[in-house]
Tab-separated table of C-alpha atoms in Angstrom:
chain	number	residue	atom	x	y	z
A	130	MET	CA	-2.541	-21.500	-124.756
A	131	ARG	CA	-0.506	-20.199	-127.691
A	132	ILE	CA	2.159	-17.500	-127.247
A	133	GLY	CA	-0.022	-14.785	-128.775
A	134	ALA	CA	-2.822	-15.231	-126.246
A	135	PHE	CA	-0.336	-15.693	-123.387
A	136	SER	CA	1.533	-12.486	-124.180
A	137	GLU	CA	-1.753	-10.587	-124.609
A	138	GLN	CA	-2.950	-11.766	-121.189
A	139	PHE	CA	0.057	-10.082	-119.570
A	140	SER	CA	0.192	-7.083	-121.957
A	141	LEU	CA	3.633	-8.086	-123.178
A	142	SER	CA	5.034	-8.667	-126.635
A	143	PRO	CA	5.663	-12.202	-127.935
A	144	GLU	CA	9.344	-11.236	-128.212
A	145	THR	CA	9.475	-10.563	-124.458
A	146	ILE	CA	7.877	-13.929	-123.714
A	147	ARG	CA	10.421	-15.663	-125.960
A	148	TYR	CA	13.196	-13.836	-124.091
A	149	TYR	CA	11.927	-15.205	-120.764
A	150	VAL	CA	11.659	-18.677	-122.270
A	151	ASN	CA	15.224	-18.498	-123.602
A	152	LYS	CA	16.457	-17.422	-120.157
A	153	GLY	CA	14.650	-20.363	-118.506
A	154	LEU	CA	12.259	-18.172	-116.526
A	155	LEU	CA	9.327	-19.736	-118.380
A	156	CYS	CA	9.277	-23.421	-119.334
A	157	PRO	CA	6.201	-24.070	-121.499
A	158	MET	CA	5.498	-27.368	-123.214
A	159	ILE	CA	6.146	-27.622	-126.930
A	160	LYS	CA	3.535	-29.144	-129.229
A	161	ASN	CA	3.951	-29.283	-132.964
A	162	ASP	CA	6.984	-26.995	-132.677
A	163	ARG	CA	4.900	-24.377	-130.883
A	164	TYR	CA	4.817	-23.242	-127.273
A	165	ASP	CA	1.819	-24.418	-125.279
A	166	PHE	CA	1.389	-22.394	-122.065
A	167	LYS	CA	-0.420	-24.063	-119.166
A	168	GLU	CA	-1.696	-22.934	-115.759
A	169	ASN	CA	1.706	-23.430	-114.120
A	170	ASP	CA	3.244	-21.094	-116.737
A	171	ILE	CA	0.671	-18.461	-115.785
A	172	ASP	CA	1.697	-18.877	-112.108
A	173	ASP	CA	5.364	-18.552	-113.064
A	174	MET	CA	4.643	-15.428	-115.091
A	175	GLN	CA	2.698	-13.819	-112.253
A	176	LEU	CA	5.533	-14.474	-109.789
A	177	LEU	CA	8.104	-13.308	-112.338
A	178	LEU	CA	6.344	-9.967	-112.802
A	179	ARG	CA	5.858	-9.551	-109.069
A	180	LEU	CA	9.548	-10.185	-108.393
A	181	LYS	CA	10.470	-7.868	-111.255
A	182	SER	CA	8.405	-5.106	-109.623
A	183	PHE	CA	10.444	-5.739	-106.439
A	184	LYS	CA	13.609	-4.818	-108.426
A	185	PHE	CA	15.037	-8.332	-108.438
A	186	SER	CA	17.480	-9.027	-111.255
A	187	ILE	CA	16.795	-11.619	-113.948
A	188	VAL	CA	19.341	-13.946	-112.321
A	189	GLU	CA	17.700	-13.539	-108.897
A	190	ILE	CA	14.238	-14.092	-110.350
A	191	HIS	CA	15.447	-17.282	-112.022
A	192	ARG	CA	16.797	-18.489	-108.680
A	193	LEU	CA	13.484	-17.828	-106.874
A	194	LEU	CA	11.428	-19.419	-109.613
A	195	SER	CA	13.657	-22.479	-109.424
A	196	LEU	CA	13.232	-22.613	-105.652
A	197	ARG	CA	9.448	-22.680	-106.012
A	198	ARG	CA	9.540	-25.206	-108.839
A	199	LEU	CA	11.623	-27.601	-106.732
A	200	SER	CA	9.760	-27.215	-103.444
A	201	GLY	CA	6.450	-25.532	-104.099
A	202	PHE	CA	7.116	-23.825	-100.733
A	203	ASP	CA	5.331	-26.803	-99.154
A	204	SER	CA	7.387	-26.991	-95.959
A	205	PRO	CA	8.083	-24.243	-93.376
A	206	ASN	CA	11.842	-24.447	-94.067
A	207	GLU	CA	11.431	-23.984	-97.795
A	208	LEU	CA	8.994	-21.112	-97.288
A	209	SER	CA	11.419	-19.623	-94.766
A	210	ASP	CA	14.165	-19.679	-97.420
A	211	TYR	CA	11.933	-17.678	-99.724
A	212	ILE	CA	11.015	-15.193	-96.982
A	213	ASN	CA	14.678	-14.745	-95.971
A	214	ILE	CA	15.589	-13.895	-99.550
A	215	LEU	CA	12.804	-11.301	-99.602
A	216	VAL	CA	13.968	-9.831	-96.271
A	217	ASP	CA	17.586	-9.602	-97.454
A	218	HIS	CA	16.449	-7.906	-100.637
A	219	LYS	CA	14.356	-5.447	-98.635
A	220	LYS	CA	17.417	-4.541	-96.538
A	221	LYS	CA	19.443	-4.060	-99.706
A	222	LEU	CA	16.820	-1.717	-101.136
A	223	GLN	CA	16.698	0.236	-97.870
A	224	ARG	CA	20.489	0.721	-98.029
A	225	GLU	CA	20.185	1.841	-101.629
A	226	LYS	CA	17.382	4.194	-100.610
A	227	ARG	CA	19.609	5.849	-97.994
A	228	GLU	CA	22.422	6.134	-100.523
A	229	LEU	CA	20.062	7.643	-103.103
A	230	GLN	CA	18.746	10.126	-100.562
A	231	GLY	CA	22.331	11.203	-99.898
A	232	ILE	CA	23.005	11.533	-103.627
A	233	ILE	CA	19.802	13.527	-104.104
A	234	SER	CA	20.912	15.872	-101.341
A	235	LEU	CA	24.330	16.309	-102.976
A	236	LEU	CA	22.670	16.912	-106.338
A	237	GLN	CA	20.502	19.613	-104.816
A	238	ASP	CA	23.598	21.298	-103.372
A	239	GLU	CA	25.298	21.103	-106.779
A	240	ILE	CA	22.236	22.584	-108.497
A	241	GLY	CA	22.211	25.430	-105.980
A	242	SER	CA	25.917	26.211	-106.281
A	243	SER	CA	25.846	25.951	-110.073
A	244	SER	CA	22.866	28.274	-110.272
A	245	GLY	CA	24.721	30.740	-108.081
A	246	LYS	CA	27.545	30.973	-110.615
A	247	HIS	CA	25.253	32.798	-113.032
A	248	SER	CA	24.349	35.434	-110.462
A	249	PHE	CA	27.955	36.111	-109.469
A	250	ASN	CA	29.006	39.686	-110.168
A	251	ALA	CA	32.543	40.867	-110.761
A	252	LYS	CA	33.965	42.834	-107.851
A	253	ARG	CA	34.444	45.835	-110.111
A	254	LYS	CA	33.872	46.881	-113.688
A	255	ASN	CA	36.688	45.929	-116.021
A	256	GLY	CA	37.516	47.976	-119.083
A	257	VAL	CA	40.545	48.800	-121.194
A	258	PRO	CA	43.565	48.868	-118.847
A	259	LEU	CA	45.506	52.147	-119.174
A	260	GLN	CA	48.660	50.081	-119.709
A	261	PHE	CA	47.417	49.198	-123.188
A	262	LEU	CA	47.267	52.776	-124.462
A	263	GLN	CA	50.942	52.516	-125.448
A	264	TYR	CA	50.074	49.656	-127.817
A	265	LEU	CA	47.156	51.297	-129.626
A	266	ALA	CA	47.493	52.736	-133.141
A	267	CYS	CA	45.419	53.393	-136.226
A	268	PRO	CA	45.180	50.194	-138.328
A	269	SER	CA	44.899	52.267	-141.505
A	270	CYS	CA	47.784	54.767	-141.272
A	271	LYS	CA	49.547	53.393	-138.150
A	272	GLU	CA	49.527	56.786	-136.413
A	273	ASN	CA	48.653	57.328	-132.755
A	274	LEU	CA	44.986	57.542	-131.797
A	275	SER	CA	43.385	60.339	-129.788
A	276	LEU	CA	41.083	59.427	-126.930
A	277	SER	CA	38.011	61.472	-126.008
A	278	ASN	CA	34.744	61.323	-124.035
A	279	CYS	CA	36.242	58.823	-121.605
A	280	SER	CA	34.754	57.225	-118.548
A	281	ILE	CA	37.612	55.958	-116.390
A	282	GLU	CA	37.376	53.979	-113.181
A	283	LYS	CA	40.722	53.548	-111.416
A	284	ASP	CA	43.038	52.181	-114.131
A	285	GLN	CA	40.283	51.016	-116.505
A	286	ILE	CA	38.660	52.874	-119.424
A	287	LEU	CA	35.015	51.836	-119.450
A	288	SER	CA	33.866	53.935	-122.404
A	289	GLY	CA	35.219	56.472	-124.843
A	290	THR	CA	36.076	57.243	-128.450
A	291	LEU	CA	39.296	56.666	-130.383
A	292	ASN	CA	39.972	58.761	-133.478
A	293	CYS	CA	42.699	59.226	-136.053
A	294	GLU	CA	43.272	62.209	-138.336
A	295	CYS	CA	42.965	59.864	-141.338
A	296	GLY	CA	39.303	59.291	-140.489
A	297	PHE	CA	39.529	56.004	-138.632
A	298	SER	CA	37.450	55.755	-135.479
A	299	ALA	CA	36.626	53.162	-132.844
A	300	VAL	CA	34.707	53.172	-129.591
A	301	ILE	CA	35.174	51.698	-126.147
A	302	LYS	CA	31.829	50.390	-124.926
A	303	ASN	CA	31.335	48.383	-121.741
A	304	GLY	CA	35.086	47.971	-121.548
A	305	ILE	CA	35.426	46.515	-125.081
A	306	LEU	CA	37.323	48.303	-127.843
A	307	ILE	CA	35.083	48.031	-130.917
A	308	GLY	CA	36.417	48.695	-134.401
A	309	PRO	CA	35.357	47.774	-137.943
A	310	SER	CA	34.307	44.130	-138.341
A	311	GLY	CA	35.301	43.958	-141.997
A	312	GLU	CA	33.529	41.877	-144.606
A	313	ILE	CA	31.771	38.872	-143.076
A	314	SER	CA	30.908	35.760	-145.047
A	315	LYS	CA	27.267	34.772	-145.287
A	316	TYR	CA	28.357	31.347	-144.019
A	317	ASP	CA	29.863	32.827	-140.856
A	318	TRP	CA	27.935	33.532	-137.656
A	319	PRO	CA	28.628	34.243	-133.969
A	320	ASP	CA	28.462	31.034	-131.907
A	321	ILE	CA	26.622	32.674	-129.032
A	322	GLU	CA	25.387	29.336	-127.668
A	323	ARG	CA	28.973	27.980	-127.769
A	324	ASN	CA	27.905	24.893	-129.688
A	325	CYS	CA	31.490	24.168	-130.667
A	326	TYR	CA	31.999	23.208	-127.022
A	327	ARG	CA	28.592	21.780	-126.188
A	328	LEU	CA	28.220	19.503	-129.205
A	329	MET	CA	31.803	18.319	-129.562
A	330	ASN	CA	32.653	14.636	-129.659
A	331	PRO	CA	33.660	13.633	-126.069
A	332	THR	CA	36.792	11.831	-127.261
A	333	LEU	CA	37.886	14.986	-129.073
A	334	VAL	CA	37.240	17.008	-125.908
A	335	SER	CA	39.709	14.725	-124.112
A	336	TYR	CA	42.288	15.490	-126.803
A	337	MET	CA	41.579	19.195	-126.357
A	338	GLN	CA	42.351	18.839	-122.656
A	339	LYS	CA	45.657	17.166	-123.506
A	340	ALA	CA	46.381	20.015	-125.917
A	341	TYR	CA	45.630	22.510	-123.142
A	342	HIS	CA	48.226	20.846	-120.904
A	343	TRP	CA	50.774	20.736	-123.729
A	344	LEU	CA	50.375	24.415	-124.619
A	345	LEU	CA	50.418	25.538	-120.982
A	346	ASP	CA	53.661	23.638	-120.447
A	347	ARG	CA	55.312	25.342	-123.436
A	348	LEU	CA	53.948	28.728	-122.410
A	349	GLY	CA	55.407	28.165	-118.961
A	350	GLN	CA	58.849	27.758	-120.528
A	351	CYS	CA	58.809	31.398	-121.652
A	352	ASP	CA	59.392	34.521	-119.575
A	353	MET	CA	56.167	36.406	-120.293
A	354	ASP	CA	56.379	39.129	-117.626
A	355	GLY	CA	55.260	42.350	-119.290
A	356	LYS	CA	54.934	40.609	-122.664
A	357	VAL	CA	51.889	40.897	-124.922
A	358	ILE	CA	49.934	37.705	-125.615
A	359	LEU	CA	47.303	37.761	-128.364
A	360	GLU	CA	44.481	35.274	-128.917
A	361	ASP	CA	42.311	36.051	-131.928
A	362	PHE	CA	39.365	34.246	-133.551
A	363	VAL	CA	37.716	33.129	-130.309
A	364	ASN	CA	34.336	32.512	-131.922
A	365	ASN	CA	34.963	28.757	-131.851
A	366	TYR	CA	37.210	28.323	-128.818
A	367	CYS	CA	38.895	30.591	-126.283
A	368	PHE	CA	42.027	29.013	-124.846
A	369	CYS	CA	42.633	31.899	-122.436
A	370	HIS	CA	39.219	31.632	-120.809
A	371	ALA	CA	39.625	27.901	-120.244
A	372	ASN	CA	43.143	28.218	-118.799
A	373	PHE	CA	43.613	31.727	-117.376
A	374	GLU	CA	44.147	30.518	-113.831
A	375	GLU	CA	47.301	28.669	-114.934
A	376	MET	CA	48.636	31.320	-117.316
A	377	PRO	CA	51.313	33.950	-116.510
A	378	SER	CA	49.752	36.578	-114.268
A	379	LYS	CA	52.141	39.411	-115.241
A	380	ALA	CA	51.666	39.142	-118.993
A	381	LEU	CA	49.402	41.525	-120.934
A	382	TYR	CA	46.608	39.777	-122.804
A	383	ILE	CA	44.641	40.754	-125.889
A	384	ILE	CA	41.536	38.721	-126.738
A	385	SER	CA	39.823	39.587	-130.000
A	386	ASP	CA	37.202	38.514	-132.497
A	387	LYS	CA	35.222	40.293	-135.195
A	388	TYR	CA	31.950	39.700	-133.334
A	389	PRO	CA	31.342	42.107	-130.381
A	390	GLU	CA	28.818	39.692	-128.866
A	391	ILE	CA	31.397	36.889	-128.758
A	392	VAL	CA	34.003	39.147	-127.151
A	393	ALA	CA	31.374	40.294	-124.643
A	394	ILE	CA	30.575	36.686	-123.705
A	395	TYR	CA	34.191	35.842	-122.918
A	396	LYS	CA	34.814	39.157	-121.189
A	397	GLY	CA	31.900	38.426	-118.877
A	398	LEU	CA	33.120	34.893	-118.174
A	399	ILE	CA	36.697	36.016	-117.541
A	400	ASP	CA	35.631	38.964	-115.371
A	401	LYS	CA	33.855	36.497	-113.096
A	402	LEU	CA	37.132	34.688	-112.486
A	403	GLY	CA	38.423	37.748	-110.622
A	404	LEU	CA	42.013	37.156	-111.723
A	405	GLU	CA	44.977	39.556	-111.749
A	406	GLN	CA	45.718	39.407	-115.474
A	407	LYS	CA	45.399	42.611	-117.481
A	408	VAL	CA	43.220	42.005	-120.530
A	409	LEU	CA	42.374	44.166	-123.532
A	410	TYR	CA	39.215	43.036	-125.345
A	411	ILE	CA	38.917	44.001	-129.012
A	412	ALA	CA	35.980	43.406	-131.356
A	413	ALA	CA	37.289	44.052	-134.877
A	414	ALA	CA	38.459	42.329	-138.024
A	415	SER	CA	41.838	40.642	-137.549
A	416	ASP	CA	43.605	42.860	-140.082
A	417	MET	CA	41.992	45.975	-138.562
A	418	LEU	CA	42.944	45.592	-134.905
A	419	PRO	CA	43.888	49.076	-133.600
A	420	LEU	CA	47.328	47.894	-132.479
A	421	LYS	CA	50.863	49.008	-133.235
A	422	ASP	CA	52.886	46.924	-135.648
A	423	GLY	CA	55.141	44.361	-133.983
A	424	CYS	CA	53.557	44.634	-130.549
A	425	VAL	CA	52.651	40.944	-130.082
A	426	ASP	CA	55.198	38.720	-128.355
A	427	MET	CA	53.176	35.506	-128.170
A	428	TYR	CA	50.334	34.372	-130.409
A	429	ILE	CA	47.851	31.729	-129.225
A	430	ASP	CA	46.416	29.851	-132.183
A	431	PHE	CA	43.820	27.464	-130.779
A	432	ASP	CA	41.871	26.436	-133.890
A	433	SER	CA	42.311	29.984	-135.267
A	434	ALA	CA	44.106	28.721	-138.364
A	435	ASN	CA	41.252	26.299	-138.973
A	436	GLU	CA	38.550	28.923	-138.523
A	437	TYR	CA	40.266	31.503	-140.725
A	438	ALA	CA	40.650	28.971	-143.558
A	439	LEU	CA	36.880	28.449	-143.620
A	440	TYR	CA	36.429	31.900	-145.155
A	441	HIS	CA	39.839	32.807	-146.622
A	442	LYS	CA	42.573	31.300	-148.769
A	443	GLY	CA	45.186	31.128	-146.048
A	444	TYR	CA	45.774	30.943	-142.292
A	445	SER	CA	45.152	33.428	-139.475
A	446	THR	CA	48.807	34.455	-139.056
A	447	GLU	CA	48.637	36.022	-142.514
A	448	ALA	CA	45.905	38.404	-141.363
A	449	LEU	CA	47.812	39.178	-138.158
A	450	ALA	CA	51.318	39.300	-139.660
A	451	ARG	CA	52.014	42.972	-139.052
A	452	TYR	CA	51.447	42.638	-135.306
A	453	PHE	CA	54.312	40.133	-134.974
A	454	HIS	CA	58.042	40.866	-134.809
A	455	SER	CA	61.094	38.787	-135.614
A	456	GLU	CA	61.241	37.300	-132.115
A	457	SER	CA	57.524	36.645	-131.707
A	458	ARG	CA	56.466	33.162	-130.674
A	459	ALA	CA	53.350	31.092	-131.246
A	460	ILE	CA	51.714	28.119	-129.575
A	461	GLY	CA	48.753	26.471	-131.160
A	462	SER	CA	46.593	23.500	-132.004
A	463	PHE	CA	45.357	22.366	-135.387
A	464	PHE	CA	42.399	20.115	-136.132
A	465	SER	CA	42.809	17.908	-139.193
A	466	PHE	CA	40.657	15.627	-141.318
A	467	LYS	CA	41.574	12.538	-143.245
A	468	PRO	CA	41.945	13.383	-146.962
A	469	ASN	CA	38.753	12.723	-148.953
A	470	SER	CA	36.919	11.749	-145.782
A	471	SER	CA	33.208	12.295	-145.197
A	472	ALA	CA	34.170	14.939	-142.607
A	473	GLU	CA	36.118	16.878	-145.235
A	474	LYS	CA	33.222	16.639	-147.693
A	475	GLU	CA	30.744	17.781	-145.057
A	476	LEU	CA	33.020	20.719	-144.200
A	477	HIS	CA	33.064	21.970	-147.793
A	478	ARG	CA	29.317	21.437	-148.082
A	479	GLN	CA	28.596	23.608	-145.039
A	480	PHE	CA	31.308	26.147	-145.889
A	481	PRO	CA	31.517	26.422	-149.702
A	482	GLU	CA	34.111	29.213	-149.408
A	483	SER	CA	36.503	27.098	-147.357
A	484	TRP	CA	40.063	26.833	-148.609
A	485	GLU	CA	41.120	23.624	-150.336
A	486	HIS	CA	43.821	23.202	-147.672
A	487	SER	CA	41.415	23.599	-144.751
A	488	TYR	CA	42.106	20.982	-142.067
A	489	ASP	CA	45.036	19.615	-144.096
A	490	ILE	CA	47.753	18.864	-141.516
A	491	SER	CA	50.479	18.123	-144.085
A	492	TYR	CA	50.016	21.465	-145.785
A	493	PHE	CA	49.767	23.280	-142.458
A	494	LYS	CA	53.083	21.823	-141.263
A	495	ARG	CA	54.782	23.030	-144.428
A	496	TYR	CA	53.222	26.446	-143.879
A	497	LEU	CA	54.566	26.614	-140.305
A	498	ARG	CA	58.090	26.110	-141.566
A	499	SER	CA	57.668	28.900	-144.078
A	500	ALA	CA	56.118	31.351	-141.607
A	501	TRP	CA	58.345	30.672	-138.579
A	502	ALA	CA	62.138	30.457	-138.424
A	503	ASN	CA	62.169	27.717	-135.795
A	504	ILE	CA	59.647	25.035	-134.857
A	505	ILE	CA	60.681	24.470	-131.251
A	506	ASP	CA	58.325	21.556	-130.657
A	507	GLU	CA	55.346	19.820	-132.230
A	508	GLU	CA	53.325	16.727	-131.497
A	509	SER	CA	50.336	14.754	-132.692
A	510	ILE	CA	47.909	14.592	-129.773
A	511	GLY	CA	45.871	11.826	-131.400
A	512	ASN	CA	43.130	10.884	-133.788
A	513	VAL	CA	39.516	10.282	-132.862
A	514	THR	CA	38.869	6.655	-133.738
A	515	ASP	CA	35.647	6.099	-131.791
A	516	SER	CA	32.805	5.664	-134.235
A	517	ASN	CA	30.150	5.390	-131.546
A	518	THR	CA	27.148	7.278	-132.877
A	519	ASP	CA	26.299	8.407	-129.334
A	520	GLU	CA	29.483	10.509	-129.444
A	521	LYS	CA	28.908	11.943	-132.888
A	522	ALA	CA	28.926	15.725	-132.726
A	523	SER	CA	27.008	18.024	-134.985
A	524	LEU	CA	28.662	20.144	-137.649
A	525	TYR	CA	31.571	18.319	-139.282
A	526	HIS	CA	33.642	16.772	-136.459
A	527	ILE	CA	32.916	13.182	-137.461
A	528	PRO	CA	34.330	10.454	-135.166
A	529	GLY	CA	37.076	8.408	-136.756
A	530	GLU	CA	38.110	11.197	-139.111
A	531	VAL	CA	39.435	13.997	-136.876
A	532	GLY	CA	42.982	14.507	-135.596
A	533	MET	CA	44.658	17.126	-133.413
A	534	ASP	CA	48.233	18.406	-133.551
A	535	VAL	CA	50.004	21.038	-131.431
A	536	TYR	CA	53.008	23.234	-132.149
A	537	PHE	CA	55.395	25.748	-130.551
A	538	ALA	CA	57.236	28.096	-132.918
A	539	GLU	CA	59.388	31.232	-132.770
A	540	GLY	CA	60.917	33.802	-135.074
A	541	PHE	CA	58.159	35.098	-137.305
A	542	ARG	CA	59.295	35.696	-140.868
A	543	LYS	CA	58.275	39.147	-141.965
A	544	LYS	CA	58.376	38.369	-145.647
A	545	GLU	CA	55.194	36.819	-146.967
A	546	GLN	CA	55.575	33.212	-148.021
A	547	LYS	CA	53.602	32.202	-151.079
A	548	THR	CA	54.967	28.864	-152.278
A	549	LEU	CA	54.732	25.797	-150.051
């Protein structure tokens, strides 16, 4: 019988039959450079498939086939050897069954507890803490804002209206201060599904975790009691949400983005943590945050510089400059691409407005030294070198072409720096 007819008899491909032949599980005769399958090959194939259905490995199947070929199971002892192997394998499968049942039970518990996280409700409604009123001001004329039509619960403003005599107005809705969003690029959108997290290359996620540890360590070196910490541009990533439990509990936090729906997502997630930190949530354009000039003591730039450069000719600190003072500090991370890489080309294809220096680590380092009086510390976390297509993320984070650097700076320079 030729290989085509043999493989058809067992509903297998000729390639599979050749694989078994190469492994020694089948030993057909060869005539005229072609396999010639006989009755004994059919018997071997039937036993092979039966043992395969019993979850024996290829190596174990080869051993059992060899045992039958040598003995034919003609004597009680030889047949007993075969039966003992089957009994031992049955016991092994029974152990695995018990282990799997235990794992299934644990999985069910994990499914139940994970599902419960979505139904968890904050112990109380969180709004604009009254402590932040001293930091609010009109972004247009810098005068104080008047507050009206307020709904206040304990020390939190849940809703209300903020007005200035110059005509500026903002609202507090569901505990979020909402101002003007400014002009939004047609290539920009709110990442409501948080794809920047979900679809990121796993190796790069590991670098992000290292960056988290690095930034938390530097933040821990500063006395932040009563100080104002700002994180803006959280559409891509929100460092505070991922690390709040390890961040200073007596600092005052401002989390902002131009998209109200993005701010609402992170407010909901952070509220569920039930932590002590006081947080002001603002949905407004970065240069239109209703905050007093010079009120920010620490700026968290986790990919903010990268995101800002997708739609502007510059970095995020330029939009936020007036909120810093001469002793302000910044901690941040910066994603970079290899020059002229496919990742860089894909970036500019998806974001035609992106700055020519987007994701350019050399240029960014020169910018840091022009914007900050002192670079206290900086480090290259690493470069993603894994080109495994299974790890390839969507968008433009292409494995093998992405790097991550972190920095800690102080002493913001008030004067705008143009030449780098």
